[in-house]
mmCIF file of N, CA and C in Angstrom:
data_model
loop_
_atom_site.group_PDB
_atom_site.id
_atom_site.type_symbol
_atom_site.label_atom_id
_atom_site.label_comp_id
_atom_site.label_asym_id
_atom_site.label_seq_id
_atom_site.Cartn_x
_atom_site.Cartn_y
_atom_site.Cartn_z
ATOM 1 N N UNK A 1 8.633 8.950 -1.731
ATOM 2 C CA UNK A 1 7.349 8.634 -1.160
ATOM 3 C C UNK A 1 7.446 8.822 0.353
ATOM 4 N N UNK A 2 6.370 9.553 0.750
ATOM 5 C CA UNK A 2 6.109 9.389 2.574
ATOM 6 C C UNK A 2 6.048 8.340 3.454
ATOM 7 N N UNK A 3 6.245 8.074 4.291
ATOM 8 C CA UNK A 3 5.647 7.032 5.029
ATOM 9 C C UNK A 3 4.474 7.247 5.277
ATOM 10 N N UNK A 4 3.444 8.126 5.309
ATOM 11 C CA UNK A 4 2.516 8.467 5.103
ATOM 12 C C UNK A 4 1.690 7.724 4.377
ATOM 13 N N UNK A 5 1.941 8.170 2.844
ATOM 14 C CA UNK A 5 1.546 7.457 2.021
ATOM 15 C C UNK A 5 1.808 5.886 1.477
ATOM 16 N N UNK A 6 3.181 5.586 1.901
ATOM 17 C CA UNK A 6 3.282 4.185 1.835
ATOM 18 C C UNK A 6 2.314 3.077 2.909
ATOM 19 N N UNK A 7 2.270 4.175 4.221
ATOM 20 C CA UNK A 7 1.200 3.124 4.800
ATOM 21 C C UNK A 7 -0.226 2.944 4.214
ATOM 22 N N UNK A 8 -0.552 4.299 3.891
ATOM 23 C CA UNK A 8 -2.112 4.300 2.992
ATOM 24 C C UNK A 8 -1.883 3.163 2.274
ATOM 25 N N UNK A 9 -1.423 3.296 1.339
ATOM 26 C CA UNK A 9 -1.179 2.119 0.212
ATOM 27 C C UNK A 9 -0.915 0.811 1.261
ATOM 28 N N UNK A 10 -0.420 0.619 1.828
ATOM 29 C CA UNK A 10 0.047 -0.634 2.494
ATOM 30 C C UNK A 10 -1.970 -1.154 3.423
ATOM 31 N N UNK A 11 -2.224 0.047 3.584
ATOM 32 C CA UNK A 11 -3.619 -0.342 4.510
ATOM 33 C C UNK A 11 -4.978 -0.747 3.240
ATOM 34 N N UNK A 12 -4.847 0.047 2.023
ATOM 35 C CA UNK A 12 -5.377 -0.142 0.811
ATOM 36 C C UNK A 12 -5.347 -1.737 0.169
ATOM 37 N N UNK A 13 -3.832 -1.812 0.485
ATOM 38 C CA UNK A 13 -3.709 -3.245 -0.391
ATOM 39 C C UNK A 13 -4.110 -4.823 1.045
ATOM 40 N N UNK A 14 -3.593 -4.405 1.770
ATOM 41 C CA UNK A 14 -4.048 -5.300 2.637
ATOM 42 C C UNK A 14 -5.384 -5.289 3.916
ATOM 43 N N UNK A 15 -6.476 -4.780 2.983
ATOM 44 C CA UNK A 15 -6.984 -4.271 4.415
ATOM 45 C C UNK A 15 -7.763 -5.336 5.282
ATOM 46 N N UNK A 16 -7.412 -6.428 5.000
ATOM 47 C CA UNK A 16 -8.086 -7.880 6.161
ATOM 48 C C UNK A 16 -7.305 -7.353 7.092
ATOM 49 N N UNK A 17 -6.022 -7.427 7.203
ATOM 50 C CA UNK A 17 -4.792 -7.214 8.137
ATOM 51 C C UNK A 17 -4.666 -6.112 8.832
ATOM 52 N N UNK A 18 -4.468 -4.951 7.880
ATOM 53 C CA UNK A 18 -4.320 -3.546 8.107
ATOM 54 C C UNK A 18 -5.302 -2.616 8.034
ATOM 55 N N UNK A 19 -6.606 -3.212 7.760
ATOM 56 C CA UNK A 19 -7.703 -2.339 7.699
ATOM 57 C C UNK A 19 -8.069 -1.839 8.904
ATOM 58 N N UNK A 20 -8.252 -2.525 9.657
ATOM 59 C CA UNK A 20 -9.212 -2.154 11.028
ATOM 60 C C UNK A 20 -7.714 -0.972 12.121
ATOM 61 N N UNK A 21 -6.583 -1.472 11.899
ATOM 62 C CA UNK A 21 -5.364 -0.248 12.663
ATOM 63 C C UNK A 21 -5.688 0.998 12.209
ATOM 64 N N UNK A 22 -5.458 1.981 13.514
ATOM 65 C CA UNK A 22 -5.303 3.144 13.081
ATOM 66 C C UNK A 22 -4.104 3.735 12.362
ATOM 67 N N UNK A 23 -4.100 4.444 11.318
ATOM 68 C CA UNK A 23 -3.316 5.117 11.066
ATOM 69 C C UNK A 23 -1.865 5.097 11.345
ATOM 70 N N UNK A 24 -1.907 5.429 12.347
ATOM 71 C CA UNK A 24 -0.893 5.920 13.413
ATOM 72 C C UNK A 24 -0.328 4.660 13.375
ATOM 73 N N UNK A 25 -0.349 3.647 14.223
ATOM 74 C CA UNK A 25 0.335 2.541 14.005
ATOM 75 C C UNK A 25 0.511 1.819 12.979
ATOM 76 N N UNK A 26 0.317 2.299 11.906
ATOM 77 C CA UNK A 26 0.564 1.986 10.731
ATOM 78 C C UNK A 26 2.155 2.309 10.179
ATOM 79 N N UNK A 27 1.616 3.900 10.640
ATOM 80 C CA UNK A 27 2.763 4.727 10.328
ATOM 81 C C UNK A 27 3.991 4.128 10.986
ATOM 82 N N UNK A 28 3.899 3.928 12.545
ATOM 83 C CA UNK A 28 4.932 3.555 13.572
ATOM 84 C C UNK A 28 5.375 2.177 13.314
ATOM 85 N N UNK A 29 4.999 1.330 12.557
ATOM 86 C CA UNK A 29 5.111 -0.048 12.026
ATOM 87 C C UNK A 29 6.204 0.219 10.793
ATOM 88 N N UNK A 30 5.914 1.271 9.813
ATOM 89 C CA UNK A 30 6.662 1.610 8.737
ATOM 90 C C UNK A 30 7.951 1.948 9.220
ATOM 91 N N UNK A 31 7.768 3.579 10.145
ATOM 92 C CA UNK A 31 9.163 3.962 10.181
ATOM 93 C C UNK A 31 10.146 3.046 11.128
ATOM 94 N N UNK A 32 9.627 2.187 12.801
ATOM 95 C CA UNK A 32 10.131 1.101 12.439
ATOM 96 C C UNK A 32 11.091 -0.168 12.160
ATOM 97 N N UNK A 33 10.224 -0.388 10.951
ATOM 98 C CA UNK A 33 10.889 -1.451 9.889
ATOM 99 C C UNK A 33 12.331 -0.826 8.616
ATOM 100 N N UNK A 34 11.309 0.862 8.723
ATOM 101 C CA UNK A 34 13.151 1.228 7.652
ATOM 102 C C UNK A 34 13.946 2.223 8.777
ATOM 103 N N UNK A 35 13.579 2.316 10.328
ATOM 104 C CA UNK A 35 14.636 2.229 10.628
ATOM 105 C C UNK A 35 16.151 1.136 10.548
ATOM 106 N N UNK A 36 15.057 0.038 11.219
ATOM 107 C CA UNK A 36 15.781 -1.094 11.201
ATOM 108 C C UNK A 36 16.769 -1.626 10.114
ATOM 109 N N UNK A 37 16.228 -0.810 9.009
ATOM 110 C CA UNK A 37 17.255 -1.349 7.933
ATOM 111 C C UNK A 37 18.485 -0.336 7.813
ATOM 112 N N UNK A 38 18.021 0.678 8.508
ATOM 113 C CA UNK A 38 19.088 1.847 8.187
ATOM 114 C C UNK A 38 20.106 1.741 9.074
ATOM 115 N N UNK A 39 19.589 1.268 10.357
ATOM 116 C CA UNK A 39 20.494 0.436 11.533
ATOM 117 C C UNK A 39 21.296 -0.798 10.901
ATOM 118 N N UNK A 40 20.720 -1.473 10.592
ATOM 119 C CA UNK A 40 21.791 -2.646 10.005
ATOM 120 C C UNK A 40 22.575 -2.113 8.847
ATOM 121 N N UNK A 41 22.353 -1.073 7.827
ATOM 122 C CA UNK A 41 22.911 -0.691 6.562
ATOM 123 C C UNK A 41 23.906 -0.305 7.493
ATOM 124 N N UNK A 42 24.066 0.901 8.406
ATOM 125 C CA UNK A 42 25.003 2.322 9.376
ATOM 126 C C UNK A 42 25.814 0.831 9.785
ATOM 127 N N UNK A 43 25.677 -0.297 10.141
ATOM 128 C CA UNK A 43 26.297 -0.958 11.084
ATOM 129 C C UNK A 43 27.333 -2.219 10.285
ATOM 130 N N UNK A 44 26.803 -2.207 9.427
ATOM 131 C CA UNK A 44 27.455 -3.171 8.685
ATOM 132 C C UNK A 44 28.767 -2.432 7.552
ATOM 133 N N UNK A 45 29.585 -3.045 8.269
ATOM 134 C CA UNK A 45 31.176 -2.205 7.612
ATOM 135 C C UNK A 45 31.912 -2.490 6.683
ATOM 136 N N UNK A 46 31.299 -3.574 5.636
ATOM 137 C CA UNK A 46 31.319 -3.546 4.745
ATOM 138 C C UNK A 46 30.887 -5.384 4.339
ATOM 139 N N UNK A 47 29.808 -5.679 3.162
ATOM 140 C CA UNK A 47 29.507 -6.867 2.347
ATOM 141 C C UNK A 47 28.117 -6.371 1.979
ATOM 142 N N UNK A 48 26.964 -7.521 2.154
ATOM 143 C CA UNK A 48 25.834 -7.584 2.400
ATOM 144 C C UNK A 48 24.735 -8.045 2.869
ATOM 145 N N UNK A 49 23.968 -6.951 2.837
ATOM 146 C CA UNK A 49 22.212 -7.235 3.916
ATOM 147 C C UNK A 49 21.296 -7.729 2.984
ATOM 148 N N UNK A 50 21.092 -9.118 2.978
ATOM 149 C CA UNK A 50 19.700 -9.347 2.266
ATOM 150 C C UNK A 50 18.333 -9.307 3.291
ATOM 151 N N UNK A 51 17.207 -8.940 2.402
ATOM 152 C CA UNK A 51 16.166 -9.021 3.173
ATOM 153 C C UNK A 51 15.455 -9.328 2.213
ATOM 154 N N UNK A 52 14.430 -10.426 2.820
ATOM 155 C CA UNK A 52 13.445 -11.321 1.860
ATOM 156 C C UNK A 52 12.311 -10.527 1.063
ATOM 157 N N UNK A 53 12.280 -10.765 0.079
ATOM 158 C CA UNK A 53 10.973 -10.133 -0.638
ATOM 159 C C UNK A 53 11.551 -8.566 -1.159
ATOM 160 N N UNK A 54 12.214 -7.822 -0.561
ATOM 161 C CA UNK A 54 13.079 -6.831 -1.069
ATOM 162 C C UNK A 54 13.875 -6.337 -1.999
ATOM 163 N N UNK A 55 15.044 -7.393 -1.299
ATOM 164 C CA UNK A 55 16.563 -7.146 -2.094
ATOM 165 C C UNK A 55 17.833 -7.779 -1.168
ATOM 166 N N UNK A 56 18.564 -7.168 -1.992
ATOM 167 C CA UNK A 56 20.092 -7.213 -1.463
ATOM 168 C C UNK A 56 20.632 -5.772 -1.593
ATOM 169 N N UNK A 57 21.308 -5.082 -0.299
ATOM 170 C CA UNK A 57 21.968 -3.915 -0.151
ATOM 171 C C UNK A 57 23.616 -4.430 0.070
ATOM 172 N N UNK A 58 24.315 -4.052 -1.038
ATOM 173 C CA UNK A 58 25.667 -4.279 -1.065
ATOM 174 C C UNK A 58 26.200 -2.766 -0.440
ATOM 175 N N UNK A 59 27.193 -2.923 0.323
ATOM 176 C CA UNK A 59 27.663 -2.231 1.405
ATOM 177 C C UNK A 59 29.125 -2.427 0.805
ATOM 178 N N UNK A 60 30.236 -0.932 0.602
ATOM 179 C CA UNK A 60 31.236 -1.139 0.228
ATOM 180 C C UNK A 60 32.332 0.432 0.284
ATOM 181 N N UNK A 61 33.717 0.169 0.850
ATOM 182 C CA UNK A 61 34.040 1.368 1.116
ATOM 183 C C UNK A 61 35.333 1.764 -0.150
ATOM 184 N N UNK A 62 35.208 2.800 -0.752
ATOM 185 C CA UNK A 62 36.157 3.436 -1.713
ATOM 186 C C UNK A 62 36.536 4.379 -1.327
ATOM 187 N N UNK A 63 37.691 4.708 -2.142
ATOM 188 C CA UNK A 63 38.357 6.017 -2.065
ATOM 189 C C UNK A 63 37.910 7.239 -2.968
ATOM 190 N N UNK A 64 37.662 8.036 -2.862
ATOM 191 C CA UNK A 64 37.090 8.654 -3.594
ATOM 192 C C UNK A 64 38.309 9.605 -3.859
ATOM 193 N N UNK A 65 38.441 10.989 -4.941
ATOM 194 C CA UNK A 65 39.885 12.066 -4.294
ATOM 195 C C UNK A 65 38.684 13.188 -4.872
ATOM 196 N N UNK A 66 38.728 14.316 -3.324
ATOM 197 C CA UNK A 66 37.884 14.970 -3.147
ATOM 198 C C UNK A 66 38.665 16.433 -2.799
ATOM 199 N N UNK A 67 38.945 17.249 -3.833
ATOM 200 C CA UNK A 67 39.934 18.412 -3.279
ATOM 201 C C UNK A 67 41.087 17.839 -3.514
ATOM 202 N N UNK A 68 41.955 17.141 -4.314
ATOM 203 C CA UNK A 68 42.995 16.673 -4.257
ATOM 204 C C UNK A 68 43.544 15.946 -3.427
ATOM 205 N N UNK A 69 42.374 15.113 -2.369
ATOM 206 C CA UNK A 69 42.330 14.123 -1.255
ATOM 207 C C UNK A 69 42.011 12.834 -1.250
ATOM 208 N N UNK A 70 42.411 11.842 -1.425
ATOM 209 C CA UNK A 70 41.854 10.771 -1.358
ATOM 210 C C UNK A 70 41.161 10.641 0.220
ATOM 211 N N UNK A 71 39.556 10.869 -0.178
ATOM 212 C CA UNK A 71 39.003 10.189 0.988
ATOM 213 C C UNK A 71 38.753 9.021 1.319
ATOM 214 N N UNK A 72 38.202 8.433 2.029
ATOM 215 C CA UNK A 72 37.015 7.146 2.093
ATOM 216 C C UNK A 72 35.395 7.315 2.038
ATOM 217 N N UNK A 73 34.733 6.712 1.000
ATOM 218 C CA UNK A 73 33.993 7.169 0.852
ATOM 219 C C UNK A 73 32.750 5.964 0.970
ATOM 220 N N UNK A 74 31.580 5.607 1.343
ATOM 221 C CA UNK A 74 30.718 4.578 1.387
ATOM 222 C C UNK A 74 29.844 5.123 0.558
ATOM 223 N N UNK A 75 29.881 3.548 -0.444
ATOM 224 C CA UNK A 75 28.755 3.310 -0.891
ATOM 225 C C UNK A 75 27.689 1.843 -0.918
ATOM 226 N N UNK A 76 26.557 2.460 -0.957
ATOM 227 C CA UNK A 76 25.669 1.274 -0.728
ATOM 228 C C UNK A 76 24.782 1.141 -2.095
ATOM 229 N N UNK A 77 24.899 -0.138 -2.815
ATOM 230 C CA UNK A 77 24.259 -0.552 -3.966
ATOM 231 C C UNK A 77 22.727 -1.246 -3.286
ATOM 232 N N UNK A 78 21.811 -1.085 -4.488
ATOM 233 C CA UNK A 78 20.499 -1.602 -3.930
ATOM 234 C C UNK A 78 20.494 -2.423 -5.123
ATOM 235 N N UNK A 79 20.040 -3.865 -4.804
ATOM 236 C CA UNK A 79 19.556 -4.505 -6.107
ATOM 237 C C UNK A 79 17.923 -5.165 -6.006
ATOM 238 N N UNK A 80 17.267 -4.988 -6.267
ATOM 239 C CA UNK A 80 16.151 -4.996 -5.920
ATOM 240 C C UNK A 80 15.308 -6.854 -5.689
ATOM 241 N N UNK A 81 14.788 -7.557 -5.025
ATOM 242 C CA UNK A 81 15.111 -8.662 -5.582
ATOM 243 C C UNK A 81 14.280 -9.473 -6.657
ATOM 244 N N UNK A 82 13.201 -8.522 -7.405
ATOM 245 C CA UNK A 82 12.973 -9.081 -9.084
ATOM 246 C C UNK A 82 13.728 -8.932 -9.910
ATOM 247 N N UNK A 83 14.734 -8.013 -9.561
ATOM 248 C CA UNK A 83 16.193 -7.900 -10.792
ATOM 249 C C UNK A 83 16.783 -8.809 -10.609
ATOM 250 N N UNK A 84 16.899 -9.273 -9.108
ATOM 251 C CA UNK A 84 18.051 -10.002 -8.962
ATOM 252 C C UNK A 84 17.910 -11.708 -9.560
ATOM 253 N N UNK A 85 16.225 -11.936 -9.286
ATOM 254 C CA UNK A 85 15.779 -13.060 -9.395
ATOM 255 C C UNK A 85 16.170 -13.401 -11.793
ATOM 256 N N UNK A 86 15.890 -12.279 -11.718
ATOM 257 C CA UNK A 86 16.205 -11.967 -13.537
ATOM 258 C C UNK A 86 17.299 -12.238 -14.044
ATOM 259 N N UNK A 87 18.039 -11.565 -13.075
ATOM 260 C CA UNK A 87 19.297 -11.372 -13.281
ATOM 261 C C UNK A 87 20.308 -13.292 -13.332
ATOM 262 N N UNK A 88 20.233 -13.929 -12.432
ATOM 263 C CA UNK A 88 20.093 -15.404 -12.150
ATOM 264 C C UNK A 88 19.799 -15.937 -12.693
ATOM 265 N N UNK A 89 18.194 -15.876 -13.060
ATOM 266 C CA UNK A 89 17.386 -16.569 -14.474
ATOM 267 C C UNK A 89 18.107 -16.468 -16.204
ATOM 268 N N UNK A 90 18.750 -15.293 -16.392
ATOM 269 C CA UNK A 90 19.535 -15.301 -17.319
ATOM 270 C C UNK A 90 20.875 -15.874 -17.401
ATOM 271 N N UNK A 91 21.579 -15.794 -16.034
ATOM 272 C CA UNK A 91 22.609 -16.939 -15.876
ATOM 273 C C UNK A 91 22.285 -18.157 -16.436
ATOM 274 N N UNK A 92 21.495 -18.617 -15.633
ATOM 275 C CA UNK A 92 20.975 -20.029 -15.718
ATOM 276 C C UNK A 92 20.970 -20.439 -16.981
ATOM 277 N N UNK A 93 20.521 -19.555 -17.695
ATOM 278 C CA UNK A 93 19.431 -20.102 -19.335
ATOM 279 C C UNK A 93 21.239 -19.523 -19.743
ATOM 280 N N UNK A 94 21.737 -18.751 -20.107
ATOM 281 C CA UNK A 94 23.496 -19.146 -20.720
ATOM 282 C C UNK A 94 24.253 -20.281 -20.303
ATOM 283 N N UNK A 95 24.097 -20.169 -18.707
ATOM 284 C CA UNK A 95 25.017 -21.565 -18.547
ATOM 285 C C UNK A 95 24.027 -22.423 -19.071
ATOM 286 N N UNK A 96 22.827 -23.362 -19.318
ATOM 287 C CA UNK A 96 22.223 -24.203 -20.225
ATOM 288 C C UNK A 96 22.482 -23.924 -21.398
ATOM 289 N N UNK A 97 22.732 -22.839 -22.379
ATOM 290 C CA UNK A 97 22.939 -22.675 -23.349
ATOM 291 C C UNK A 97 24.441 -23.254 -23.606
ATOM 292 N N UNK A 98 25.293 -23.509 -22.424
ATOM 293 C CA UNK A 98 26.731 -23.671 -22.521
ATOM 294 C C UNK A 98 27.080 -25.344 -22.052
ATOM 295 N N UNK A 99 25.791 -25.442 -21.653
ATOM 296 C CA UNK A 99 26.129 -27.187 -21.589
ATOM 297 C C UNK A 99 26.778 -27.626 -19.807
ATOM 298 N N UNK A 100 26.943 -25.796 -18.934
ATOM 299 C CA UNK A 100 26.937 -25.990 -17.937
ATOM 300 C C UNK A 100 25.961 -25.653 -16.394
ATOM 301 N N UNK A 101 26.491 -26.075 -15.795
ATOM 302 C CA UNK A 101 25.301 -25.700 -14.302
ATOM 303 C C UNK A 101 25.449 -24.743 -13.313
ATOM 304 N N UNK A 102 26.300 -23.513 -13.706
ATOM 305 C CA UNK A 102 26.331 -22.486 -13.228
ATOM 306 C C UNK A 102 25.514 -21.883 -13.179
ATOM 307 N N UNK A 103 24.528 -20.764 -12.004
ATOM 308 C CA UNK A 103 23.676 -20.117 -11.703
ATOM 309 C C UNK A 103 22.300 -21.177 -11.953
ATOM 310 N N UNK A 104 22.636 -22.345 -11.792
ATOM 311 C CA UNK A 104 21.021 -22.737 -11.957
ATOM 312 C C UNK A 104 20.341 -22.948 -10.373
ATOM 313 N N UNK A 105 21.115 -23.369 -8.687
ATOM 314 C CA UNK A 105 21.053 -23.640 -7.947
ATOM 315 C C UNK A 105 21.568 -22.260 -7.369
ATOM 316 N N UNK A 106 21.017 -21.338 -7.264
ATOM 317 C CA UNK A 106 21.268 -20.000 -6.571
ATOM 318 C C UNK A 106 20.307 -19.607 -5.215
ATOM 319 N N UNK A 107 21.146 -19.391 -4.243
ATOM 320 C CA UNK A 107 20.176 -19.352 -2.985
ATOM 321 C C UNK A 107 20.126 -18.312 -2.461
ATOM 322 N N UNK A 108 20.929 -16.985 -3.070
ATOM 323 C CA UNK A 108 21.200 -15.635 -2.281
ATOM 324 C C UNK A 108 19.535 -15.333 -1.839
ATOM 325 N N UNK A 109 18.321 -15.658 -2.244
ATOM 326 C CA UNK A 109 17.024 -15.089 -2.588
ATOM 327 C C UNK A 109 16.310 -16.516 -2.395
ATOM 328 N N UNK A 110 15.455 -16.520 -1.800
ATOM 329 C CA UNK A 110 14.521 -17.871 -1.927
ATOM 330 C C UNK A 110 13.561 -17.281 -2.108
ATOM 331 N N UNK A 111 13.519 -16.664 -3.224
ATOM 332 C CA UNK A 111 11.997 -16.035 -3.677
ATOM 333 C C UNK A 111 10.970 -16.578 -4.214
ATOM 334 N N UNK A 112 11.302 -17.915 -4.682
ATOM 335 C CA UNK A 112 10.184 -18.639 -5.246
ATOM 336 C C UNK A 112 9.597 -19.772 -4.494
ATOM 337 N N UNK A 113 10.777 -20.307 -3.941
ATOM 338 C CA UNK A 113 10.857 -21.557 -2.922
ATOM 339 C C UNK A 113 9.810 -21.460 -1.913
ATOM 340 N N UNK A 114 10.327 -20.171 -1.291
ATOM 341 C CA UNK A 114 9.676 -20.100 0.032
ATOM 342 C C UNK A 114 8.463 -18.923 0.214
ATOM 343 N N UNK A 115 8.405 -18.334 -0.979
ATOM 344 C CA UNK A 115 7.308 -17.113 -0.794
ATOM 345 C C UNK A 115 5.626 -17.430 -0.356
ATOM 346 N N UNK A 116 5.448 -18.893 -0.610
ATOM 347 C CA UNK A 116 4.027 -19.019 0.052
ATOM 348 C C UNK A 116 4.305 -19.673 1.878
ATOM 349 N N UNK A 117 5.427 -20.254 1.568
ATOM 350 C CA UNK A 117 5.791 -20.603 3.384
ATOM 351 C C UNK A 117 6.430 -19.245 4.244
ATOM 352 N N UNK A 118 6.632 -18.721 3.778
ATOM 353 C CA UNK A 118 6.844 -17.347 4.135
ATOM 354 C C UNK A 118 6.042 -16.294 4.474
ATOM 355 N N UNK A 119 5.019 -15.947 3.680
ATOM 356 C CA UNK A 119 3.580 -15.157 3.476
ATOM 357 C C UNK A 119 2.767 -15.820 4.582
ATOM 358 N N UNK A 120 2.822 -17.054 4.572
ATOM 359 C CA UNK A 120 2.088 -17.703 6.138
ATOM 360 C C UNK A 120 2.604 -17.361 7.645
ATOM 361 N N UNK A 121 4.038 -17.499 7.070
ATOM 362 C CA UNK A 121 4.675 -17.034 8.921
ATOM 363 C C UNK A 121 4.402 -15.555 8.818
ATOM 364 N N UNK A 122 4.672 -14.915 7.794
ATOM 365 C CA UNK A 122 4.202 -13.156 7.873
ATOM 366 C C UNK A 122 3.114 -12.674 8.788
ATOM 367 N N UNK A 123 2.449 -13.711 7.823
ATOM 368 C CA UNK A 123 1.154 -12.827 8.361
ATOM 369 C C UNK A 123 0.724 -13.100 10.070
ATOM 370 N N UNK A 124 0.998 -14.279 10.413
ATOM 371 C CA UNK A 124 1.186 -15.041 12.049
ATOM 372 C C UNK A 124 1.752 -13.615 12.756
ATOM 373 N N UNK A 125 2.907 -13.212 12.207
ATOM 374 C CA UNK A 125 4.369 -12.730 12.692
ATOM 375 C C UNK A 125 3.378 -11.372 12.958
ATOM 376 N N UNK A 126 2.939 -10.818 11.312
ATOM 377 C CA UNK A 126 2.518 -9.445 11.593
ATOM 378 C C UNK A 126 1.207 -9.520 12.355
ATOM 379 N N UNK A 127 0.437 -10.323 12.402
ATOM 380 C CA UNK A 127 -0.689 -10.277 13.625
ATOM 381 C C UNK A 127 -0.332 -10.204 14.850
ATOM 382 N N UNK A 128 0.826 -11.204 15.541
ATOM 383 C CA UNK A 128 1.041 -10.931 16.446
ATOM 384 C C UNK A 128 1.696 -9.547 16.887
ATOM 385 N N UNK A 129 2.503 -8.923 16.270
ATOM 386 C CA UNK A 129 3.438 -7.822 16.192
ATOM 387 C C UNK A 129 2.217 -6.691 16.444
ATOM 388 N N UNK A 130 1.199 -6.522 15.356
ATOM 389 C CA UNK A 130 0.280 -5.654 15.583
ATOM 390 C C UNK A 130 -0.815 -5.707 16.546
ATOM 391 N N UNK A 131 -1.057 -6.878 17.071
ATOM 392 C CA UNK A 131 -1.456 -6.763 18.488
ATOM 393 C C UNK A 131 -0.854 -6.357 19.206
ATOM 394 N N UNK A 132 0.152 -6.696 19.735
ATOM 395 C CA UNK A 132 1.334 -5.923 20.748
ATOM 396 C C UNK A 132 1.466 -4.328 20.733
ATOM 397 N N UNK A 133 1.343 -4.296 19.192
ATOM 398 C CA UNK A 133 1.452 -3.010 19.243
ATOM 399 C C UNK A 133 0.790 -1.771 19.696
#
């Protein structure tokens, strides 16, 4: 997908917020925000970057043998964070099935906790941000 088109869609779905911006700073808002992630992914030398509402990008270096070479090779896993939130939720419900309390108190993600106290500072955050802008 473009950034192009992800802002359309982004100005489509929110347009109280994003309706009245031009274009253009729409666009410059997008690329940005996934610079910024591509900066922290390039910079981080190896674990992981969570970012709220997203995911988790696991960051990790192997050897790969390339030509009869063992190189070093990076890779970066994406887990998205409704998988991840799934992924947890099925912990949970085995360890209950097991009579224990593993994965029931999981905090990598405060996706449920905090998504309406969150969506409030957003939108504060992105008003102010897009004024400035």
């Amino acid at each position: 997908m473009k950034i192009k088109e992800l802002a359309e869609k982004a100005k489509a779905a929110y347009p109280g917020s994003l309706g009245s911006l031009p274009d253009a700073k729409i666009n410059l808002l997008a690329r940005t925000i996934f610079g910024l992630i591509k900066d922290e992914l390039e910079s981080t030398a190896e674990g992981s970057v969570k970012i709220a509402f997203l995911g988790q990008f696991k960051v990790r270096n192997v050897e790969i043998e390339k030509e009869g070479e063992k190189v070093q090779h990076r890779r970066i896993q994406f887990l998205p964070a409704a998988a991840r939130v799934a992924a947890e939720g099925d912990k949970a419900e085995a360890a209950d099935a097991e009579g224990t309390d593993e994965g029931a108190d999981s905090t990598d993600l405060d996706a449920d906790d905090d998504i309406d106290a969150e969506a409030g500072e957003l939108d504060q955050v992105e008003h102010k941000a897009l004024a400035a802008a």
